Coordinates of C-alpha atoms in Angstrom, one line a residue:
M1 CA 36.9 124.1 81.8
K2 CA 37.9 127.0 80.2
R3 CA 41.7 127.2 79.7
A4 CA 42.1 130.4 81.8
V5 CA 40.4 128.5 85.0
V6 CA 42.7 125.5 84.2
L7 CA 45.8 127.5 84.4
A8 CA 44.5 129.3 87.8
V9 CA 44.2 125.7 89.3
A10 CA 47.4 124.8 88.2
T11 CA 49.0 128.2 89.3
L12 CA 47.5 127.3 92.8
L13 CA 48.9 124.1 93.0
M14 CA 52.3 125.2 91.9
T15 CA 52.5 127.8 94.5
T16 CA 51.6 126.0 97.4
G17 CA 55.0 125.5 99.3
T18 CA 58.5 126.6 100.0
A19 CA 60.1 128.1 96.9
V20 CA 62.4 126.0 94.8
S21 CA 66.0 126.5 95.9
A22 CA 68.2 123.5 96.1
E23 CA 69.6 120.9 93.8
S24 CA 69.1 117.5 94.0
K25 CA 72.5 114.8 93.9
Y26 CA 70.5 112.4 92.0
I27 CA 69.5 114.6 89.4
H28 CA 69.8 118.3 88.6
L29 CA 69.9 120.7 85.6
G30 CA 72.9 121.1 83.4
P31 CA 74.6 124.1 81.6
D32 CA 72.3 123.3 78.7
G33 CA 69.0 123.6 80.9
K34 CA 68.5 119.9 80.6
L35 CA 68.6 117.3 83.4
V36 CA 71.6 115.7 84.3
Y37 CA 71.3 111.9 85.8
V38 CA 73.5 110.7 88.4
P39 CA 73.8 107.0 88.3
Y40 CA 74.8 104.8 91.0
S41 CA 77.8 102.4 90.9
N42 CA 75.2 99.6 89.7
G43 CA 74.0 101.5 86.8
D44 CA 70.5 102.6 88.5
R45 CA 69.3 106.1 87.8
I46 CA 66.1 108.0 88.3
P47 CA 63.9 107.0 85.4
D48 CA 62.2 109.1 82.8
F49 CA 58.4 109.1 83.7
S50 CA 57.7 111.5 81.0
R51 CA 56.0 109.0 78.4
A52 CA 53.0 108.8 81.0
G53 CA 49.9 110.1 79.8
Y54 CA 47.5 110.4 76.6
G55 CA 49.5 110.0 73.7
G56 CA 52.7 109.0 75.6
G57 CA 52.9 112.4 77.1
G58 CA 52.7 115.8 75.9
V59 CA 49.8 115.3 73.3
A60 CA 46.9 117.8 73.4
L61 CA 43.8 115.7 74.4
P62 CA 41.4 115.8 71.4
E63 CA 38.2 117.5 70.7
A64 CA 35.5 115.1 69.6
P65 CA 32.6 116.6 67.6
V66 CA 29.3 116.4 68.9
R67 CA 27.2 113.6 67.1
Q68 CA 24.4 113.0 69.8
T69 CA 22.7 115.3 72.3
V70 CA 20.8 114.2 75.5
T71 CA 18.5 116.3 77.7
P72 CA 17.5 115.3 81.1
A73 CA 13.7 113.7 81.4
S74 CA 11.8 112.3 84.0
G75 CA 12.6 109.2 85.8
D76 CA 15.9 107.0 84.8
D77 CA 18.1 108.3 82.2
G78 CA 20.5 105.5 81.6
A79 CA 18.8 104.0 78.7
R80 CA 18.5 106.8 76.6
I81 CA 22.3 108.1 77.6
Q82 CA 23.3 104.4 76.6
Q83 CA 21.3 104.5 73.3
A84 CA 23.2 107.6 72.4
I85 CA 26.5 105.9 73.1
N86 CA 25.4 103.0 71.0
A87 CA 24.5 105.4 68.2
V88 CA 27.8 107.0 68.0
S89 CA 29.5 103.6 68.6
A90 CA 28.1 102.5 65.4
L91 CA 29.5 105.6 63.3
Q92 CA 32.9 105.2 61.3
P93 CA 35.8 107.2 63.0
D94 CA 37.3 110.0 61.4
S95 CA 41.1 110.2 60.1
S96 CA 42.3 110.7 64.1
G97 CA 40.1 107.7 65.1
L98 CA 37.2 109.8 66.8
R99 CA 33.8 108.7 66.0
G100 CA 32.4 111.7 68.2
A101 CA 30.7 112.9 71.6
V102 CA 27.6 112.2 73.3
L103 CA 26.7 115.7 74.9
L104 CA 24.6 115.5 78.2
K105 CA 23.0 119.2 78.2
T106 CA 22.7 121.1 81.3
G107 CA 20.6 119.5 84.0
V108 CA 20.1 116.4 86.6
Y109 CA 20.1 113.0 85.1
E110 CA 19.1 109.9 87.0
V111 CA 21.2 106.6 86.3
A112 CA 20.2 103.5 88.3
D113 CA 22.8 101.1 86.6
A114 CA 25.5 102.3 84.6
V115 CA 26.7 103.3 81.3
T116 CA 29.3 101.7 79.2
I117 CA 31.5 102.8 76.1
R118 CA 32.8 99.7 74.5
T119 CA 34.0 101.1 71.3
S120 CA 37.1 103.0 70.4
G121 CA 36.6 106.9 69.5
V122 CA 33.6 107.8 71.7
V123 CA 33.5 110.4 74.3
L124 CA 30.8 111.0 77.1
R125 CA 30.6 114.7 77.4
G126 CA 28.7 117.3 79.6
E127 CA 28.6 120.9 80.1
T128 CA 28.6 123.4 83.1
G129 CA 25.5 122.2 85.2
T130 CA 25.4 118.4 84.0
V131 CA 24.8 116.2 86.9
I132 CA 24.6 112.5 86.9
K133 CA 22.9 111.2 90.0
A134 CA 23.8 107.3 90.5
T135 CA 20.5 106.0 92.1
G136 CA 19.8 102.8 93.9
T137 CA 21.6 100.3 96.1
K138 CA 23.8 98.5 93.2
V139 CA 27.4 98.6 94.0
R140 CA 28.9 99.4 90.6
S141 CA 30.8 102.0 88.7
L142 CA 28.5 104.7 87.3
I143 CA 30.7 105.4 83.8
N144 CA 32.8 102.6 82.4
L145 CA 35.1 102.6 79.4
S146 CA 35.5 98.9 78.8
G147 CA 37.6 97.1 76.2
V148 CA 38.3 93.3 76.3
D149 CA 41.3 92.3 78.3
N150 CA 42.8 89.6 76.0
R151 CA 46.7 90.6 75.3
K152 CA 48.2 87.8 73.7
E153 CA 52.1 86.9 73.4
V154 CA 53.1 86.5 69.9
A155 CA 54.4 82.5 70.0
G156 CA 57.8 82.2 69.4
T157 CA 59.3 85.8 70.1
R158 CA 60.1 85.3 73.8
K159 CA 63.9 85.9 74.1
A160 CA 65.8 85.6 77.4
I161 CA 67.2 89.1 78.6
T162 CA 71.0 87.8 78.6
A163 CA 72.4 90.8 80.9
S164 CA 73.5 89.9 84.4
Y165 CA 71.7 93.4 85.4
V166 CA 69.7 95.5 83.7
P167 CA 69.6 98.9 85.6
V168 CA 66.9 100.9 86.5
G169 CA 66.3 103.8 84.0
T170 CA 68.1 102.0 80.9
H171 CA 66.1 102.3 77.7
R172 CA 68.6 99.2 76.4
I173 CA 67.9 95.7 76.9
K174 CA 70.5 92.9 75.5
V175 CA 68.3 89.7 74.6
S176 CA 69.6 86.2 73.4
D177 CA 68.4 86.8 69.9
A178 CA 67.0 90.2 68.7
S179 CA 66.5 89.2 64.8
G180 CA 62.7 89.1 65.4
F181 CA 62.3 92.5 66.8
K182 CA 62.2 95.8 64.8
P183 CA 61.5 99.4 65.6
G184 CA 57.8 99.8 66.1
D185 CA 56.9 96.6 67.7
D186 CA 54.9 96.4 70.6
V187 CA 56.6 94.3 73.3
V188 CA 56.5 93.1 76.9
V189 CA 59.3 93.1 79.1
V190 CA 58.9 90.7 81.7
R191 CA 60.9 90.2 85.1
T192 CA 60.6 86.3 86.1
P193 CA 61.5 86.5 90.1
N194 CA 62.7 83.2 91.8
Q195 CA 62.4 82.0 95.0
Q196 CA 65.6 83.5 96.1
W197 CA 64.3 86.9 95.4
V198 CA 61.2 86.4 97.6
D199 CA 63.4 85.5 100.2
A200 CA 65.7 88.2 99.9
T201 CA 62.8 90.9 100.2
G202 CA 61.8 89.3 103.3
T203 CA 58.4 88.3 101.9
D204 CA 58.4 84.7 102.2
S205 CA 56.8 82.4 104.5
C206 CA 59.7 82.7 107.4
S207 CA 61.3 79.4 106.2
T208 CA 64.4 81.1 105.2
K209 CA 65.1 83.0 108.5
G210 CA 68.6 82.8 109.3
T211 CA 70.0 81.9 106.0
S212 CA 72.1 84.0 103.7
Y213 CA 68.8 85.6 102.3
D214 CA 67.2 86.5 105.3
T215 CA 66.8 90.3 105.4
S216 CA 65.4 93.0 107.7
D217 CA 64.0 96.4 106.7
V218 CA 64.0 99.3 108.7
D219 CA 61.0 98.0 110.7
G220 CA 62.9 94.2 111.1
V221 CA 60.2 92.7 108.9
T222 CA 61.9 89.6 107.7
C223 CA 59.1 87.7 106.7
L224 CA 55.3 87.5 106.4
S225 CA 53.4 85.2 109.0
G226 CA 50.4 85.5 106.6
T227 CA 50.2 84.8 103.0
A228 CA 53.7 84.8 101.6
W229 CA 54.8 86.0 98.0
T230 CA 55.4 83.3 95.4
P231 CA 57.4 84.2 92.2
A232 CA 54.5 83.8 89.9
A233 CA 52.5 86.6 92.0
R234 CA 55.1 89.0 91.6
T235 CA 55.9 88.5 87.8
I236 CA 55.2 92.1 86.6
H237 CA 54.6 92.5 82.6
Y238 CA 55.9 95.8 81.1
E239 CA 54.4 97.4 78.0
R240 CA 57.2 98.9 75.5
R241 CA 57.7 99.9 72.1
V242 CA 61.1 98.9 70.2
T243 CA 62.8 102.0 69.0
A244 CA 65.9 100.5 67.8
V245 CA 67.6 97.3 67.4
S246 CA 71.4 97.0 67.3
G247 CA 72.6 93.3 66.9
N248 CA 71.1 91.6 70.0
E249 CA 70.3 94.9 71.9
I250 CA 67.1 96.4 71.7
S251 CA 66.2 100.0 72.8
V252 CA 62.5 100.6 74.1
D253 CA 60.5 104.0 74.4
S254 CA 60.1 103.9 78.0
P255 CA 62.8 103.2 80.4
V256 CA 63.2 100.0 82.5
V257 CA 61.5 101.0 86.2
E258 CA 62.4 97.5 88.0
A259 CA 66.1 96.2 88.1
I260 CA 66.4 92.6 86.1
Q261 CA 68.9 90.5 87.8
S262 CA 70.1 87.1 86.7
E263 CA 70.6 86.1 90.1
F264 CA 67.0 86.7 91.1
G265 CA 65.4 84.9 88.0
G266 CA 66.2 87.5 85.1
G267 CA 63.5 88.3 82.6
A268 CA 62.6 88.1 78.8
V269 CA 61.1 90.3 76.0
Y270 CA 58.2 89.3 73.5
R271 CA 56.0 90.7 71.2
Y272 CA 52.3 91.1 72.0
T273 CA 48.8 91.7 70.3
F274 CA 46.0 93.2 72.1
A275 CA 42.9 93.3 69.8
G276 CA 40.1 93.8 72.6
R277 CA 41.9 97.3 73.8
I278 CA 39.9 100.2 73.0
Q279 CA 41.7 103.7 72.4
N280 CA 40.4 107.4 72.2
V281 CA 37.8 107.3 74.5
G282 CA 37.2 110.0 77.2
V283 CA 35.0 111.4 80.0
E284 CA 34.5 115.2 80.2
K285 CA 32.7 118.0 82.3
I286 CA 30.5 116.0 84.4
A287 CA 29.6 116.1 87.8
A288 CA 28.4 112.9 89.5
E289 CA 26.7 112.1 92.9
S290 CA 26.2 108.7 94.6
A291 CA 22.7 108.4 96.3
F292 CA 23.4 107.1 100.0
S293 CA 21.4 106.6 102.9
S294 CA 23.9 107.3 105.8
A295 CA 27.4 108.4 106.2
T296 CA 28.6 105.0 106.4
D297 CA 26.0 103.6 103.8
E298 CA 28.1 101.4 101.0
K299 CA 25.2 100.1 99.1
H300 CA 25.7 102.6 96.5
A301 CA 27.6 103.3 93.6
D302 CA 31.3 103.2 94.7
K303 CA 33.0 104.7 91.5
M304 CA 32.4 107.4 89.3
I305 CA 34.4 106.3 86.1
S306 CA 36.3 102.8 85.6
L307 CA 38.6 102.0 82.6
S308 CA 39.6 98.5 81.7
A309 CA 41.7 97.7 78.4
V310 CA 41.6 101.0 77.3
A311 CA 44.7 103.1 75.8
N312 CA 45.0 106.6 74.8
A313 CA 41.9 107.5 76.9
W314 CA 41.1 110.4 79.2
V315 CA 39.2 112.0 82.0
R316 CA 39.0 115.7 82.1
D317 CA 37.0 118.3 84.5
V318 CA 34.7 115.7 86.3
S319 CA 33.9 115.7 90.1
S320 CA 32.1 113.0 92.2
Q321 CA 30.4 113.1 95.5
Y322 CA 29.4 110.7 98.0
F323 CA 31.0 107.5 96.2
S324 CA 32.4 105.0 98.8
Q325 CA 35.4 104.6 96.4
G326 CA 35.8 107.9 94.3
T327 CA 36.1 109.2 90.9
F328 CA 38.7 107.2 89.0
Y329 CA 39.9 103.4 88.6
A330 CA 42.0 102.2 86.0
S331 CA 42.7 98.4 85.4
G332 CA 42.5 95.7 82.7
K333 CA 46.0 96.8 81.5
S334 CA 45.0 100.2 80.5
K335 CA 47.8 102.2 79.2
H336 CA 48.3 105.8 78.3
V337 CA 45.6 107.6 80.4
T338 CA 45.4 111.2 81.4
V339 CA 43.0 112.3 84.5
Q340 CA 43.3 116.2 84.7
D341 CA 41.6 118.8 86.7
S342 CA 39.1 116.5 88.8
K343 CA 37.9 116.3 92.2
S344 CA 36.8 113.3 94.4
L345 CA 34.8 114.6 97.3
D346 CA 32.8 113.7 100.3
H347 CA 33.1 109.9 100.4
K348 CA 30.5 108.1 102.3
S349 CA 31.3 104.6 103.6
R350 CA 32.7 103.3 106.6
I351 CA 36.4 104.4 107.5
T352 CA 38.2 101.3 107.0
G353 CA 40.0 98.8 104.8
G354 CA 39.4 98.6 101.2
L355 CA 37.3 101.8 100.9
R356 CA 37.8 105.5 99.7
Y357 CA 40.7 105.2 96.9
P358 CA 39.5 108.5 95.2
F359 CA 42.3 108.2 92.2
H360 CA 43.5 104.5 91.9
L361 CA 45.7 102.7 89.5
G362 CA 45.6 99.0 89.7
D363 CA 46.7 96.9 86.5
A364 CA 47.3 100.2 84.3
T365 CA 50.7 102.0 83.1
H366 CA 51.8 105.3 81.8
V367 CA 48.9 106.9 83.7
L368 CA 49.0 110.6 84.3
V369 CA 46.8 112.4 87.1
M370 CA 47.5 115.9 87.3
R371 CA 45.9 118.9 89.1
S372 CA 43.4 116.9 90.7
L373 CA 41.8 116.9 94.5
A374 CA 40.7 114.4 96.7
S375 CA 39.0 115.2 100.0
T376 CA 38.0 112.8 103.0
G377 CA 39.5 109.9 101.2
R378 CA 41.8 107.2 102.7
H379 CA 44.3 106.2 99.7
D380 CA 44.0 109.4 97.6
F381 CA 46.4 108.9 95.1
V382 CA 47.2 105.2 95.0
T383 CA 48.7 102.2 92.8
G384 CA 47.8 98.7 93.8
S385 CA 49.5 95.4 93.6
N386 CA 52.0 94.7 90.9
T387 CA 51.2 98.3 89.2
P388 CA 53.4 98.7 86.3
G389 CA 55.2 101.8 86.1
P390 CA 55.7 104.4 84.7
N391 CA 52.8 106.4 86.4
V392 CA 52.6 109.8 87.6
F393 CA 50.6 111.8 90.0
L394 CA 51.3 115.4 89.7
D395 CA 50.0 118.9 91.2
S396 CA 47.5 117.1 93.1
R397 CA 46.1 117.3 96.7
G398 CA 44.5 115.1 99.0
E399 CA 42.9 116.9 102.0
Q400 CA 41.2 115.5 105.2
S401 CA 42.6 112.3 104.5
H402 CA 42.2 109.3 106.9
S403 CA 45.1 107.1 105.6
E404 CA 48.5 106.7 103.7
L405 CA 49.3 108.3 100.4
G406 CA 51.5 106.3 98.0
P407 CA 51.7 102.7 96.8
H408 CA 49.3 100.4 98.4
H409 CA 49.5 96.4 98.8
R410 CA 52.2 94.8 97.2
W411 CA 55.1 95.9 94.7
A412 CA 54.3 98.7 92.5
T413 CA 56.8 99.6 90.6
G414 CA 58.1 103.1 88.8
G415 CA 55.7 105.5 90.5
L416 CA 56.4 109.3 90.5
F417 CA 54.5 111.4 93.2
D418 CA 55.4 114.9 92.1
N419 CA 54.3 118.0 93.9
V420 CA 51.7 116.1 95.5
V421 CA 50.2 117.7 99.1
H422 CA 49.1 115.4 101.5
S423 CA 47.1 116.6 104.9
S424 CA 45.4 114.1 107.1
V425 CA 42.4 114.6 109.5
N426 CA 44.7 113.8 112.5
G427 CA 47.8 115.3 111.2
N428 CA 49.7 111.8 111.5
Q429 CA 49.1 109.9 108.2
I430 CA 51.9 108.6 106.2
L431 CA 53.3 109.8 103.0
G432 CA 55.7 107.2 101.3
A433 CA 56.3 103.6 100.5
Y434 CA 57.8 100.9 103.0
N435 CA 57.5 97.5 104.1
R436 CA 54.0 97.0 105.2
G437 CA 54.8 93.6 106.6
N438 CA 51.5 92.0 107.5
Y439 CA 49.4 94.9 107.4
G440 CA 46.2 94.3 105.8
S441 CA 46.3 90.9 104.1
G442 CA 50.0 90.1 104.4
H443 CA 51.2 93.0 102.0
G444 CA 55.1 93.2 102.4
W445 CA 56.7 95.8 100.4
S446 CA 54.1 98.3 99.0
G447 CA 56.5 99.6 96.3
A448 CA 59.8 99.8 94.6
Y449 CA 61.4 102.6 92.6
Q450 CA 59.0 105.1 93.8
L451 CA 60.0 108.7 93.6
F452 CA 58.3 111.4 96.2
Y453 CA 59.7 114.8 94.3
N454 CA 58.7 118.1 96.0
C455 CA 55.9 116.7 97.8
T456 CA 54.4 117.8 101.2
G457 CA 53.1 115.6 103.7
D458 CA 52.5 115.1 107.5
K459 CA 54.8 112.2 108.1
H460 CA 57.2 110.9 105.5
K461 CA 58.0 107.2 105.8
L462 CA 60.3 105.8 102.9
A463 CA 62.3 102.7 103.1
S464 CA 64.4 100.9 100.2
P465 CA 63.9 97.1 99.6
P466 CA 66.7 95.0 99.8
H467 CA 68.3 95.1 96.3
A468 CA 66.0 98.0 95.3
R469 CA 65.3 101.6 95.8
N470 CA 62.7 104.0 97.0
W471 CA 63.7 107.9 96.7
S472 CA 62.5 111.1 98.4
I473 CA 63.7 114.4 96.8
G474 CA 63.0 117.9 98.3
T475 CA 60.1 116.6 100.1
K476 CA 58.7 118.3 103.4
S477 CA 57.2 116.7 106.1
K478 CA 56.7 117.3 110.2
S479 CA 58.8 114.0 110.5
R480 CA 60.5 111.3 108.6
E481 CA 61.8 107.8 109.0
G482 CA 63.1 105.1 107.1
N483 CA 66.2 103.9 105.3
G484 CA 65.2 105.1 102.1
D485 CA 67.2 107.4 99.7
F486 CA 66.4 110.6 101.1
D487 CA 67.8 114.0 99.3
S488 CA 67.3 117.4 100.2
H489 CA 64.5 116.7 102.7
N490 CA 62.3 120.0 103.7
T491 CA 64.1 121.8 101.2
P492 CA 62.4 121.6 97.5
V493 CA 64.4 121.4 94.6
T494 CA 64.8 122.9 91.1
P495 CA 63.5 122.1 88.6
R496 CA 60.1 122.2 90.3
S497 CA 58.5 119.3 88.8
L498 CA 60.7 116.4 87.2
Y499 CA 57.7 115.3 85.1
L500 CA 57.2 118.7 83.2
Q501 CA 61.2 119.1 83.0
Q502 CA 61.7 115.4 81.5
L503 CA 58.8 116.2 79.2
Q504 CA 60.3 119.3 78.1
D505 CA 63.8 117.7 77.7
R506 CA 62.2 115.1 75.5
S507 CA 59.6 117.2 73.7
G508 CA 60.2 120.8 74.1
P509 CA 58.1 123.6 75.6
S510 CA 55.1 122.9 73.4
A511 CA 54.6 119.5 75.0
L512 CA 53.9 121.3 78.2
R513 CA 51.5 124.0 76.6
N514 CA 49.4 120.9 75.2
I515 CA 49.1 119.5 78.7
G516 CA 47.9 123.0 80.2
Y517 CA 51.4 124.4 81.6

């Protein structure tokens, strides 16, 4: 998509809604034009989400040179496309880490199975009029960007976090011994919850009902009658990079997005390696269609693009039609991914649980989805169980939605929904985060430290978990409910976009231009 068209789409998204006029009590512009963060008494504050996206945010997507060209032929084209991918994968990368692009010339391609990029520096690109039809009845992702999910802890490097409380938003973490860390180290910050925390969140098996840790949220849900949470199941590993070491305190590039409390099990920091992760891979300018036999058929390709164990990857200017899930799914500890100017349309499946997740983040972090559209989905822009933040959905729209928009399943953390518009077919679906209790398979709390900023929805439901928070700032809705931290409801605030302002504060106006603003 040419830059003028990209900017036109961005302008349309940015002008849908009431003019910005108010100021948030949690975060606002100071005299120097930069954000001022107002902390709570325990030190929690709105975190900086600006490291989400390719290259750590604010970095222009690269343009890989074309090394192989494919044209349509009669019959199945999958093997020829895969051969071209393999040929580019065998090339040496250039100084920027790119091997090159496979260009699919204008025309219609049939693929009965899938195509996969397994090597760093390879891009699959189409041009105006390039369409891939996923034929047959096999349920699969049509295009895969796949590394090997083999992240490993470096033995002997794990150090306990010593602070009794590490607040959300901080970049500084005190450990028992920081002598083994240095700037540039890739580390994992892990919170290690205990059973007291499970009990306190009301996601236990009801055995603690009536004790000091028996809690209720706005819906009165105090435990799960189905599958209870366990400490091991809610242990989340957050990848960060060390930026400074001072005594036994380390600083990291992205902030803490889930409070770490010694009372509830504390946490640790350790170095890691990730030999199987691939980088600098992407999909561009392709339309895809999934063959189907009826409006409720599910025996066909379910996803257009899936990512696993990748970093610094991108999807831009793509669209999908008729898939039972949608356009994009990221998992396998994928990191620093940008999805932009893309669509997920006309899903074909039953309208029921587990289907129609157009833009879906699983075990993935630092993902930026922006200027994108979902239509006829269920959970249009969604995170899954234990999705580790920060992650950002920006200037995007879900139309004719059949269900909720926000975190789904269990305890995603550090999500920003920034200028996301959600409209449902019945005008009564939820935009928000709350305790889902025994919904589905016994979800419990869908997310914590989730922020809905200048969004628009039909019904806004927001509840804060015990000992955690969920925020709504400047969001408009026909109705609202919950004990979450609502601020300036139905009156949008300035700055218009939190992510863009945070990015500009950190890296300057050029970072905004790099991503099409």
